[in-house]
Amino acid sequence: MIGGILLVLIGITGSFIVFYREIDAALNPALYTPAGPQQTVTLSEVMRVAAAADSAPISTILAPDRTWPVWVVIHTHETQRGRFPNRWTTMVDPSNGKLLGRRDYVNAFALKVYRLHYTLLLYEWWGKELVGVVGFLMLGLAMSGLVLWWPRPGRFWRSVSVRKNVSLLRFVLDLHSAAGFWALFALLMISITGIGIIFPDVVRPVVGLLSQPTPDPSPRVETPPPAGTPLLSPDAMMRSAQAAKPGRAIAMLNPPTEARNTWRVQFRAKGADPAVRARGAIWLDPWTGSVVLDRASGSMSMGDRYLAEQLWLHNGAAFGLPGRVLVFIAGFAPLALFISGVMMWLKRRSGGMRTDRLVTAGRSSPRARSGGRAA
């Protein structure tokens, strides 16, 4: 019962965050409405405006797309150990370079629902791991439900449909069976990819049975040039990235950090649905602009590609808008299954389910049709 409640919460919030970027843009139009359609502002100017608004280090820069048509710069502030990372965002108009706004990224409404789905807002108390355990629970329930549902020959369509003009209990049974069947494959995909996102070290050996993945990279330039050698500008890094992967759109950039002295640039196909935030990345030398490591989609093994794109499978974005809509609908399946399951459980405890079955059997038996004389 407790696990079912958590499944319902995770399912409903999962449906919400399938479209969380669209919802966030609709709730905050002032932050996501540029003055014009043109994009004339350089990356260097974007970073300068963002740094003037927030002096905290810049960890990620999101390039404008159809959903968020502005530059979104994410700053990482100091965070107490064990707490969820403290991040703020600065939005910059790509048409004129003006500051559109700044806000607490972690506690914005849409992002808070995202955290509720991902950690149950219990990040400090193993909330993410708890969500992963619930993923295992959903996987087990889906598989055991399939075994219990398996119909006799010739009764398939009856077992996946909801009949009219039946008793409440029969309606609940039909609803439970039909919802479980039609949502089964989506729930399996959601649970398997969710487990992989939270417990990558558990899934990686399994994926390796089919296609050996490589360790998650965080490449460095191991022999940097002499101290004082000037770094290339952000605009030069953009040009190097575009030259390395012509025909692809830059989706995200991560400037160098203390642990990683390279630029990380993520791409997606031009014109692709921005719900797939990125497909593949390269790491660039900040002094020369040369490619240190290429992990773009075309150069990855199938195992690496699956691990890199689990999130897009999880939220359906890998299959475009139809996939996202399917995952959105599937997120409500745990609610239907939980309510119908509780009703059947309560009936069984009260004996109502057994009585209903006996009555139904009695009505169709020869003894019942003969007036019950044998009784």
mmCIF file of C-alpha atoms in Angstrom:
data_model
loop_
_atom_site.group_PDB
_atom_site.id
_atom_site.type_symbol
_atom_site.label_atom_id
_atom_site.label_comp_id
_atom_site.label_asym_id
_atom_site.label_seq_id
_atom_site.Cartn_x
_atom_site.Cartn_y
_atom_site.Cartn_z
ATOM 1 C CA MET A 1 0.000 0.000 0.000
ATOM 2 C CA ILE A 2 2.789 2.428 0.922
ATOM 3 C CA GLY A 3 4.711 1.453 -2.193
ATOM 4 C CA GLY A 4 1.560 2.019 -4.236
ATOM 5 C CA ILE A 5 1.163 5.541 -2.873
ATOM 6 C CA LEU A 6 4.762 6.340 -3.814
ATOM 7 C CA LEU A 7 4.186 4.872 -7.284
ATOM 8 C CA VAL A 8 1.155 7.094 -7.776
ATOM 9 C CA LEU A 9 3.107 10.190 -6.690
ATOM 10 C CA ILE A 10 6.064 9.376 -8.916
ATOM 11 C CA GLY A 11 3.764 8.534 -11.838
ATOM 12 C CA ILE A 12 1.745 11.762 -11.684
ATOM 13 C CA THR A 13 4.814 13.974 -11.231
ATOM 14 C CA GLY A 14 6.456 12.061 -14.078
ATOM 15 C CA SER A 15 3.546 12.970 -16.342
ATOM 16 C CA PHE A 16 3.974 16.601 -15.339
ATOM 17 C CA ILE A 17 7.678 16.806 -16.066
ATOM 18 C CA VAL A 18 7.297 15.289 -19.532
ATOM 19 C CA PHE A 19 6.240 18.840 -20.438
ATOM 20 C CA TYR A 20 7.908 20.711 -17.572
ATOM 21 C CA ARG A 21 9.831 23.059 -19.857
ATOM 22 C CA GLU A 22 6.671 24.052 -21.728
ATOM 23 C CA ILE A 23 4.855 24.518 -18.411
ATOM 24 C CA ASP A 24 7.708 26.589 -16.993
ATOM 25 C CA ALA A 25 7.735 28.824 -20.087
ATOM 26 C CA ALA A 26 3.953 29.295 -19.870
ATOM 27 C CA LEU A 27 4.137 30.199 -16.163
ATOM 28 C CA ASN A 28 7.044 32.628 -16.644
ATOM 29 C CA PRO A 29 6.544 34.374 -20.010
ATOM 30 C CA ALA A 30 8.674 37.363 -19.048
ATOM 31 C CA LEU A 31 11.726 35.124 -18.637
ATOM 32 C CA TYR A 32 11.301 33.328 -21.953
ATOM 33 C CA THR A 33 10.082 36.016 -24.377
ATOM 34 C CA PRO A 34 12.871 37.654 -26.407
ATOM 35 C CA ALA A 35 12.381 41.045 -28.001
ATOM 36 C CA GLY A 36 12.728 39.600 -31.502
ATOM 37 C CA PRO A 37 13.422 36.383 -33.405
ATOM 38 C CA GLN A 38 16.970 37.261 -34.409
ATOM 39 C CA GLN A 39 19.944 35.770 -32.525
ATOM 40 C CA THR A 40 22.796 38.235 -32.814
ATOM 41 C CA VAL A 41 24.325 38.092 -29.336
ATOM 42 C CA THR A 42 27.608 36.184 -28.987
ATOM 43 C CA LEU A 43 28.335 33.596 -26.286
ATOM 44 C CA SER A 44 30.996 35.863 -24.781
ATOM 45 C CA GLU A 45 28.417 38.635 -24.380
ATOM 46 C CA VAL A 46 25.917 36.205 -22.863
ATOM 47 C CA MET A 47 28.466 35.076 -20.286
ATOM 48 C CA ARG A 48 29.440 38.680 -19.520
ATOM 49 C CA VAL A 49 25.811 39.699 -18.870
ATOM 50 C CA ALA A 50 25.209 36.595 -16.758
ATOM 51 C CA ALA A 51 28.376 37.137 -14.714
ATOM 52 C CA ALA A 52 27.358 40.747 -14.043
ATOM 53 C CA ALA A 53 24.001 39.523 -12.703
ATOM 54 C CA ASP A 54 25.420 36.617 -10.686
ATOM 55 C CA SER A 55 29.098 36.258 -9.771
ATOM 56 C CA ALA A 56 28.803 32.539 -8.915
ATOM 57 C CA PRO A 57 30.614 30.142 -11.284
ATOM 58 C CA ILE A 58 28.799 29.261 -14.509
ATOM 59 C CA SER A 59 28.303 25.494 -14.784
ATOM 60 C CA THR A 60 25.996 25.163 -17.800
ATOM 61 C CA ILE A 61 24.817 27.323 -20.684
ATOM 62 C CA LEU A 62 21.656 26.286 -22.542
ATOM 63 C CA ALA A 63 21.388 27.580 -26.093
ATOM 64 C CA PRO A 64 18.040 29.010 -27.291
ATOM 65 C CA ASP A 65 15.552 26.511 -28.735
ATOM 66 C CA ARG A 66 11.853 26.443 -29.614
ATOM 67 C CA THR A 67 10.736 25.826 -26.031
ATOM 68 C CA TRP A 68 13.116 28.178 -24.239
ATOM 69 C CA PRO A 69 14.044 30.686 -26.983
ATOM 70 C CA VAL A 70 16.544 32.527 -24.764
ATOM 71 C CA TRP A 71 20.006 31.858 -23.374
ATOM 72 C CA VAL A 72 19.707 30.135 -19.988
ATOM 73 C CA VAL A 73 22.862 30.341 -17.872
ATOM 74 C CA ILE A 74 23.049 28.120 -14.779
ATOM 75 C CA HIS A 75 25.219 29.285 -11.856
ATOM 76 C CA THR A 76 26.378 26.938 -9.101
ATOM 77 C CA HIS A 77 26.374 28.502 -5.643
ATOM 78 C CA GLU A 78 28.009 27.084 -2.553
ATOM 79 C CA THR A 79 26.027 24.179 -1.138
ATOM 80 C CA GLN A 80 26.208 22.512 2.254
ATOM 81 C CA ARG A 81 27.587 19.003 2.014
ATOM 82 C CA GLY A 82 24.863 16.457 1.368
ATOM 83 C CA ARG A 83 22.303 19.037 0.271
ATOM 84 C CA PHE A 84 20.772 19.358 -3.192
ATOM 85 C CA PRO A 85 23.002 21.595 -5.373
ATOM 86 C CA ASN A 86 22.133 25.271 -5.031
ATOM 87 C CA ARG A 87 21.682 26.562 -8.584
ATOM 88 C CA TRP A 88 20.388 29.842 -9.968
ATOM 89 C CA THR A 89 19.619 30.745 -13.566
ATOM 90 C CA THR A 90 20.093 33.921 -15.565
ATOM 91 C CA MET A 91 18.065 34.440 -18.747
ATOM 92 C CA VAL A 92 19.570 36.586 -21.521
ATOM 93 C CA ASP A 93 17.724 37.853 -24.602
ATOM 94 C CA PRO A 94 19.516 36.490 -27.705
ATOM 95 C CA SER A 95 18.290 39.362 -29.870
ATOM 96 C CA ASN A 96 19.734 42.273 -27.868
ATOM 97 C CA GLY A 97 21.771 40.831 -24.984
ATOM 98 C CA LYS A 98 19.538 42.291 -22.273
ATOM 99 C CA LEU A 99 18.990 40.562 -18.952
ATOM 100 C CA LEU A 100 15.484 39.065 -18.843
ATOM 101 C CA GLY A 101 15.631 37.860 -15.264
ATOM 102 C CA ARG A 102 17.323 35.778 -12.623
ATOM 103 C CA ARG A 103 15.827 33.210 -10.257
ATOM 104 C CA ASP A 104 16.366 30.316 -7.880
ATOM 105 C CA TYR A 105 16.449 27.422 -10.360
ATOM 106 C CA VAL A 106 16.019 24.633 -7.800
ATOM 107 C CA ASN A 107 12.914 26.042 -6.125
ATOM 108 C CA ALA A 108 11.042 27.300 -9.194
ATOM 109 C CA PHE A 109 7.669 25.526 -9.367
ATOM 110 C CA ALA A 110 8.309 23.338 -12.407
ATOM 111 C CA LEU A 111 11.759 22.377 -11.202
ATOM 112 C CA LYS A 112 10.471 21.620 -7.721
ATOM 113 C CA VAL A 113 8.004 19.141 -9.212
ATOM 114 C CA TYR A 114 10.961 17.700 -11.127
ATOM 115 C CA ARG A 115 12.843 17.259 -7.838
ATOM 116 C CA LEU A 116 9.745 15.714 -6.255
ATOM 117 C CA HIS A 117 9.729 13.108 -9.010
ATOM 118 C CA TYR A 118 13.470 12.503 -8.874
ATOM 119 C CA THR A 119 14.135 12.592 -5.107
ATOM 120 C CA LEU A 120 10.712 12.937 -3.379
ATOM 121 C CA LEU A 121 12.262 16.175 -1.992
ATOM 122 C CA LEU A 122 14.310 13.887 0.262
ATOM 123 C CA TYR A 123 17.699 14.346 -1.383
ATOM 124 C CA GLU A 124 19.468 14.511 1.989
ATOM 125 C CA TRP A 125 17.748 11.319 3.189
ATOM 126 C CA TRP A 126 18.442 8.953 0.284
ATOM 127 C CA GLY A 127 15.410 10.187 -1.615
ATOM 128 C CA LYS A 128 16.918 9.482 -5.030
ATOM 129 C CA GLU A 129 17.765 5.933 -4.000
ATOM 130 C CA LEU A 130 14.243 5.463 -2.640
ATOM 131 C CA VAL A 131 12.839 6.438 -6.042
ATOM 132 C CA GLY A 132 15.145 3.860 -7.613
ATOM 133 C CA VAL A 133 13.815 1.185 -5.255
ATOM 134 C CA VAL A 134 10.269 2.166 -6.235
ATOM 135 C CA GLY A 135 11.390 1.660 -9.838
ATOM 136 C CA PHE A 136 12.296 -1.933 -8.973
ATOM 137 C CA LEU A 137 8.880 -2.261 -7.284
ATOM 138 C CA MET A 138 7.085 -1.052 -10.416
ATOM 139 C CA LEU A 139 9.104 -3.456 -12.548
ATOM 140 C CA GLY A 140 8.156 -6.354 -10.272
ATOM 141 C CA LEU A 141 4.496 -5.373 -10.180
ATOM 142 C CA ALA A 142 4.381 -5.057 -13.960
ATOM 143 C CA MET A 143 5.892 -8.507 -14.499
ATOM 144 C CA SER A 144 3.797 -10.251 -11.823
ATOM 145 C CA GLY A 145 0.687 -8.460 -13.080
ATOM 146 C CA LEU A 146 1.368 -9.783 -16.576
ATOM 147 C CA VAL A 147 1.498 -13.348 -15.214
ATOM 148 C CA LEU A 148 -1.721 -12.925 -13.238
ATOM 149 C CA TRP A 149 -3.501 -11.270 -16.178
ATOM 150 C CA TRP A 150 -2.536 -13.873 -18.813
ATOM 151 C CA PRO A 151 -5.891 -14.877 -20.368
ATOM 152 C CA ARG A 152 -7.201 -18.215 -21.505
ATOM 153 C CA PRO A 153 -7.275 -18.848 -25.299
ATOM 154 C CA GLY A 154 -9.984 -16.884 -27.069
ATOM 155 C CA ARG A 155 -10.459 -14.345 -24.237
ATOM 156 C CA PHE A 156 -7.756 -11.830 -25.129
ATOM 157 C CA TRP A 157 -9.932 -8.894 -26.198
ATOM 158 C CA ARG A 158 -12.272 -9.437 -23.294
ATOM 159 C CA SER A 159 -9.298 -9.281 -20.911
ATOM 160 C CA VAL A 160 -8.068 -5.909 -22.261
ATOM 161 C CA SER A 161 -11.391 -4.073 -22.474
ATOM 162 C CA VAL A 162 -13.837 -2.543 -20.001
ATOM 163 C CA ARG A 163 -17.387 -3.785 -20.362
ATOM 164 C CA LYS A 164 -20.545 -1.742 -19.898
ATOM 165 C CA ASN A 165 -23.581 -2.500 -17.762
ATOM 166 C CA VAL A 166 -21.685 -4.636 -15.260
ATOM 167 C CA SER A 167 -21.398 -4.534 -11.500
ATOM 168 C CA LEU A 168 -18.986 -2.099 -9.847
ATOM 169 C CA LEU A 169 -16.672 -4.930 -8.874
ATOM 170 C CA ARG A 170 -16.574 -6.323 -12.414
ATOM 171 C CA PHE A 171 -15.935 -2.817 -13.772
ATOM 172 C CA VAL A 172 -13.021 -2.424 -11.339
ATOM 173 C CA LEU A 173 -11.586 -5.800 -12.358
ATOM 174 C CA ASP A 174 -11.862 -4.906 -16.039
ATOM 175 C CA LEU A 175 -10.298 -1.500 -15.448
ATOM 176 C CA HIS A 176 -7.379 -3.024 -13.532
ATOM 177 C CA SER A 177 -6.687 -5.600 -16.248
ATOM 178 C CA ALA A 178 -7.091 -3.199 -19.178
ATOM 179 C CA ALA A 179 -5.028 -0.386 -17.629
ATOM 180 C CA GLY A 180 -2.279 -2.810 -16.690
ATOM 181 C CA PHE A 181 -2.102 -4.323 -20.165
ATOM 182 C CA TRP A 182 -2.229 -1.142 -22.248
ATOM 183 C CA ALA A 183 0.303 0.632 -20.033
ATOM 184 C CA LEU A 184 2.547 -2.422 -19.585
ATOM 185 C CA PHE A 185 5.222 -1.724 -22.191
ATOM 186 C CA ALA A 186 5.435 1.970 -21.324
ATOM 187 C CA LEU A 187 5.702 1.157 -17.601
ATOM 188 C CA LEU A 188 8.411 -1.426 -18.278
ATOM 189 C CA MET A 189 10.417 1.098 -20.298
ATOM 190 C CA ILE A 190 9.903 3.828 -17.695
ATOM 191 C CA SER A 191 10.898 1.594 -14.774
ATOM 192 C CA ILE A 192 13.952 0.063 -16.496
ATOM 193 C CA THR A 193 15.316 3.421 -17.677
ATOM 194 C CA GLY A 194 14.502 5.051 -14.334
ATOM 195 C CA ILE A 195 16.496 2.364 -12.519
ATOM 196 C CA GLY A 196 19.366 2.929 -14.937
ATOM 197 C CA ILE A 197 19.359 6.697 -14.382
ATOM 198 C CA ILE A 198 19.510 6.334 -10.600
ATOM 199 C CA PHE A 199 21.662 3.200 -10.385
ATOM 200 C CA PRO A 200 23.955 3.364 -13.446
ATOM 201 C CA ASP A 201 26.497 0.996 -11.892
ATOM 202 C CA VAL A 202 23.778 -1.661 -11.604
ATOM 203 C CA VAL A 203 22.637 -1.343 -15.217
ATOM 204 C CA ARG A 204 26.051 -0.902 -16.856
ATOM 205 C CA PRO A 205 27.118 -4.605 -16.483
ATOM 206 C CA VAL A 206 23.745 -5.719 -17.867
ATOM 207 C CA VAL A 207 24.127 -3.437 -20.897
ATOM 208 C CA GLY A 208 27.670 -4.748 -21.258
ATOM 209 C CA LEU A 209 26.325 -8.215 -22.028
ATOM 210 C CA LEU A 210 25.130 -6.844 -25.390
ATOM 211 C CA SER A 211 27.431 -3.907 -26.068
ATOM 212 C CA GLN A 212 30.349 -2.986 -23.851
ATOM 213 C CA PRO A 213 30.013 0.620 -22.625
ATOM 214 C CA THR A 214 32.988 2.769 -21.720
ATOM 215 C CA PRO A 215 33.376 4.535 -18.362
ATOM 216 C CA ASP A 216 31.722 7.917 -17.988
ATOM 217 C CA PRO A 217 34.304 10.390 -19.261
ATOM 218 C CA SER A 218 35.526 13.592 -17.692
ATOM 219 C CA PRO A 219 38.580 14.169 -19.873
ATOM 220 C CA ARG A 220 41.335 16.609 -19.085
ATOM 221 C CA VAL A 221 44.213 18.049 -21.031
ATOM 222 C CA GLU A 222 46.867 16.122 -19.128
ATOM 223 C CA THR A 223 49.768 18.284 -20.333
ATOM 224 C CA PRO A 224 48.526 21.877 -20.401
ATOM 225 C CA PRO A 225 50.646 24.619 -21.984
ATOM 226 C CA PRO A 226 52.921 26.812 -19.835
ATOM 227 C CA ALA A 227 51.314 29.028 -17.242
ATOM 228 C CA GLY A 228 50.070 32.285 -18.678
ATOM 229 C CA THR A 229 49.111 30.808 -22.045
ATOM 230 C CA PRO A 230 45.882 32.602 -22.970
ATOM 231 C CA LEU A 231 42.636 30.650 -23.175
ATOM 232 C CA LEU A 232 40.486 30.847 -26.265
ATOM 233 C CA SER A 233 37.376 32.980 -25.962
ATOM 234 C CA PRO A 234 33.932 31.366 -25.572
ATOM 235 C CA ASP A 235 33.129 32.502 -29.124
ATOM 236 C CA ALA A 236 36.233 30.725 -30.425
ATOM 237 C CA MET A 237 35.141 27.580 -28.578
ATOM 238 C CA MET A 238 31.734 27.835 -30.241
ATOM 239 C CA ARG A 239 33.374 28.082 -33.666
ATOM 240 C CA SER A 240 35.610 25.091 -32.900
ATOM 241 C CA ALA A 241 32.604 23.035 -31.811
ATOM 242 C CA GLN A 242 30.600 23.956 -34.903
ATOM 243 C CA ALA A 243 33.570 23.125 -37.141
ATOM 244 C CA ALA A 244 33.975 19.750 -35.429
ATOM 245 C CA LYS A 245 30.305 18.819 -35.900
ATOM 246 C CA PRO A 246 28.892 20.688 -38.902
ATOM 247 C CA GLY A 247 25.197 20.234 -39.476
ATOM 248 C CA ARG A 248 24.405 19.845 -35.783
ATOM 249 C CA ALA A 249 23.009 22.431 -33.403
ATOM 250 C CA ILE A 250 24.771 23.245 -30.152
ATOM 251 C CA ALA A 251 22.402 22.521 -27.273
ATOM 252 C CA MET A 252 24.488 22.956 -24.119
ATOM 253 C CA LEU A 253 27.949 24.076 -23.108
ATOM 254 C CA ASN A 254 29.867 23.444 -19.888
ATOM 255 C CA PRO A 255 32.892 25.697 -19.290
ATOM 256 C CA PRO A 256 36.015 24.244 -17.650
ATOM 257 C CA THR A 257 35.968 23.485 -13.928
ATOM 258 C CA GLU A 258 38.619 22.708 -11.321
ATOM 259 C CA ALA A 259 38.169 18.978 -11.939
ATOM 260 C CA ARG A 260 37.908 19.232 -15.738
ATOM 261 C CA ASN A 261 39.948 21.771 -17.672
ATOM 262 C CA THR A 262 38.107 21.152 -20.970
ATOM 263 C CA TRP A 263 34.967 22.611 -22.514
ATOM 264 C CA ARG A 264 32.092 20.140 -22.886
ATOM 265 C CA VAL A 265 29.737 20.842 -25.795
ATOM 266 C CA GLN A 266 26.548 18.851 -26.386
ATOM 267 C CA PHE A 267 24.689 18.692 -29.703
ATOM 268 C CA ARG A 268 21.397 17.715 -31.254
ATOM 269 C CA ALA A 269 20.324 17.498 -34.865
ATOM 270 C CA LYS A 270 19.204 20.800 -36.367
ATOM 271 C CA GLY A 271 15.427 21.076 -36.304
ATOM 272 C CA ALA A 272 15.101 18.184 -33.828
ATOM 273 C CA ASP A 273 12.536 18.292 -31.053
ATOM 274 C CA PRO A 274 14.208 20.305 -28.239
ATOM 275 C CA ALA A 275 12.706 17.845 -25.739
ATOM 276 C CA VAL A 276 15.771 15.750 -26.608
ATOM 277 C CA ARG A 277 18.127 18.223 -25.024
ATOM 278 C CA ALA A 278 21.276 16.671 -26.474
ATOM 279 C CA ARG A 279 22.548 13.641 -28.365
ATOM 280 C CA GLY A 280 26.249 13.211 -27.876
ATOM 281 C CA ALA A 281 29.046 15.540 -26.776
ATOM 282 C CA ILE A 282 32.630 16.498 -27.453
ATOM 283 C CA TRP A 283 35.300 17.866 -25.123
ATOM 284 C CA LEU A 284 37.553 20.656 -26.393
ATOM 285 C CA ASP A 285 41.007 21.872 -25.405
ATOM 286 C CA PRO A 286 40.458 25.418 -24.024
ATOM 287 C CA TRP A 287 43.841 26.611 -25.335
ATOM 288 C CA THR A 288 43.730 25.235 -28.865
ATOM 289 C CA GLY A 289 40.077 24.337 -29.518
ATOM 290 C CA SER A 290 41.043 20.817 -30.638
ATOM 291 C CA VAL A 291 38.812 17.845 -29.808
ATOM 292 C CA VAL A 292 40.055 15.944 -26.750
ATOM 293 C CA LEU A 293 37.268 13.332 -26.788
ATOM 294 C CA ASP A 294 34.414 12.673 -29.203
ATOM 295 C CA ARG A 295 31.295 11.068 -27.729
ATOM 296 C CA ALA A 296 28.834 12.266 -30.350
ATOM 297 C CA SER A 297 26.049 9.835 -31.188
ATOM 298 C CA GLY A 298 27.700 8.656 -34.389
ATOM 299 C CA SER A 299 30.903 7.624 -32.627
ATOM 300 C CA MET A 300 29.392 5.809 -29.623
ATOM 301 C CA SER A 301 28.783 2.097 -29.199
ATOM 302 C CA MET A 302 25.192 0.942 -28.782
ATOM 303 C CA GLY A 303 25.806 0.455 -25.066
ATOM 304 C CA ASP A 304 27.161 3.977 -24.651
ATOM 305 C CA ARG A 305 24.316 5.407 -26.681
ATOM 306 C CA TYR A 306 21.690 3.597 -24.605
ATOM 307 C CA LEU A 307 23.220 4.825 -21.332
ATOM 308 C CA ALA A 308 23.541 8.368 -22.699
ATOM 309 C CA GLU A 309 19.938 8.471 -23.920
ATOM 310 C CA GLN A 310 18.130 6.732 -21.058
ATOM 311 C CA LEU A 311 16.526 10.010 -20.044
ATOM 312 C CA TRP A 312 15.026 10.537 -23.518
ATOM 313 C CA LEU A 313 13.618 7.004 -23.427
ATOM 314 C CA HIS A 314 12.365 7.576 -19.888
ATOM 315 C CA ASN A 315 10.359 10.683 -20.790
ATOM 316 C CA GLY A 316 9.404 9.487 -24.279
ATOM 317 C CA ALA A 317 11.262 12.291 -26.067
ATOM 318 C CA ALA A 318 13.300 9.772 -28.068
ATOM 319 C CA PHE A 319 10.088 9.005 -30.005
ATOM 320 C CA GLY A 320 9.026 12.615 -30.545
ATOM 321 C CA LEU A 321 5.736 14.121 -29.432
ATOM 322 C CA PRO A 322 3.810 10.792 -29.699
ATOM 323 C CA GLY A 323 6.297 9.209 -27.307
ATOM 324 C CA ARG A 324 5.989 12.053 -24.828
ATOM 325 C CA VAL A 325 2.190 11.878 -24.943
ATOM 326 C CA LEU A 326 2.333 8.116 -24.379
ATOM 327 C CA VAL A 327 4.559 8.528 -21.323
ATOM 328 C CA PHE A 328 2.304 11.355 -20.077
ATOM 329 C CA ILE A 329 -0.724 9.038 -20.225
ATOM 330 C CA ALA A 330 1.202 6.100 -18.763
ATOM 331 C CA GLY A 331 2.080 8.232 -15.749
ATOM 332 C CA PHE A 332 -1.575 8.040 -14.662
ATOM 333 C CA ALA A 333 -1.713 4.245 -14.991
ATOM 334 C CA PRO A 334 -0.321 3.678 -11.459
ATOM 335 C CA LEU A 335 -3.206 5.812 -10.125
ATOM 336 C CA ALA A 336 -5.826 3.700 -11.924
ATOM 337 C CA LEU A 337 -4.102 0.474 -10.898
ATOM 338 C CA PHE A 338 -3.733 1.603 -7.286
ATOM 339 C CA ILE A 339 -7.375 2.657 -6.870
ATOM 340 C CA SER A 340 -8.728 -0.472 -8.544
ATOM 341 C CA GLY A 341 -6.241 -2.662 -6.691
ATOM 342 C CA VAL A 342 -7.229 -1.208 -3.307
ATOM 343 C CA MET A 343 -10.911 -1.709 -4.089
ATOM 344 C CA MET A 344 -10.309 -5.363 -4.989
ATOM 345 C CA TRP A 345 -8.169 -5.828 -1.879
ATOM 346 C CA LEU A 346 -10.887 -4.378 0.354
ATOM 347 C CA LYS A 347 -13.500 -6.595 -1.298
ATOM 348 C CA ARG A 348 -11.350 -9.636 -0.745
ATOM 349 C CA ARG A 349 -10.843 -8.755 2.925
ATOM 350 C CA SER A 350 -14.579 -8.306 3.440
ATOM 351 C CA GLY A 351 -15.445 -11.461 1.510
ATOM 352 C CA GLY A 352 -17.338 -9.452 -1.100
ATOM 353 C CA MET A 353 -15.166 -10.677 -3.933
ATOM 354 C CA ARG A 354 -15.715 -14.326 -3.019
ATOM 355 C CA THR A 355 -19.459 -13.787 -2.638
ATOM 356 C CA ASP A 356 -19.680 -12.034 -5.991
ATOM 357 C CA ARG A 357 -17.887 -14.889 -7.710
ATOM 358 C CA LEU A 358 -20.138 -17.472 -6.062
ATOM 359 C CA VAL A 359 -23.256 -15.568 -7.074
ATOM 360 C CA THR A 360 -21.980 -15.190 -10.642
ATOM 361 C CA ALA A 361 -21.116 -18.894 -10.795
ATOM 362 C CA GLY A 362 -24.441 -19.859 -9.248
ATOM 363 C CA ARG A 363 -26.425 -17.892 -11.805
ATOM 364 C CA SER A 364 -24.775 -19.743 -14.647
ATOM 365 C CA SER A 365 -24.812 -23.239 -13.104
ATOM 366 C CA PRO A 366 -27.351 -25.954 -13.988
ATOM 367 C CA ARG A 367 -28.456 -26.117 -10.371
ATOM 368 C CA ALA A 368 -29.242 -22.441 -10.306
ATOM 369 C CA ARG A 369 -31.219 -22.669 -13.556
ATOM 370 C CA SER A 370 -33.227 -25.584 -12.115
ATOM 371 C CA GLY A 371 -34.205 -23.577 -9.077
ATOM 372 C CA GLY A 372 -31.474 -24.900 -6.780
ATOM 373 C CA ARG A 373 -33.340 -28.126 -5.958
ATOM 374 C CA ALA A 374 -30.080 -30.070 -5.572
ATOM 375 C CA ALA A 375 -29.049 -27.747 -2.795
#
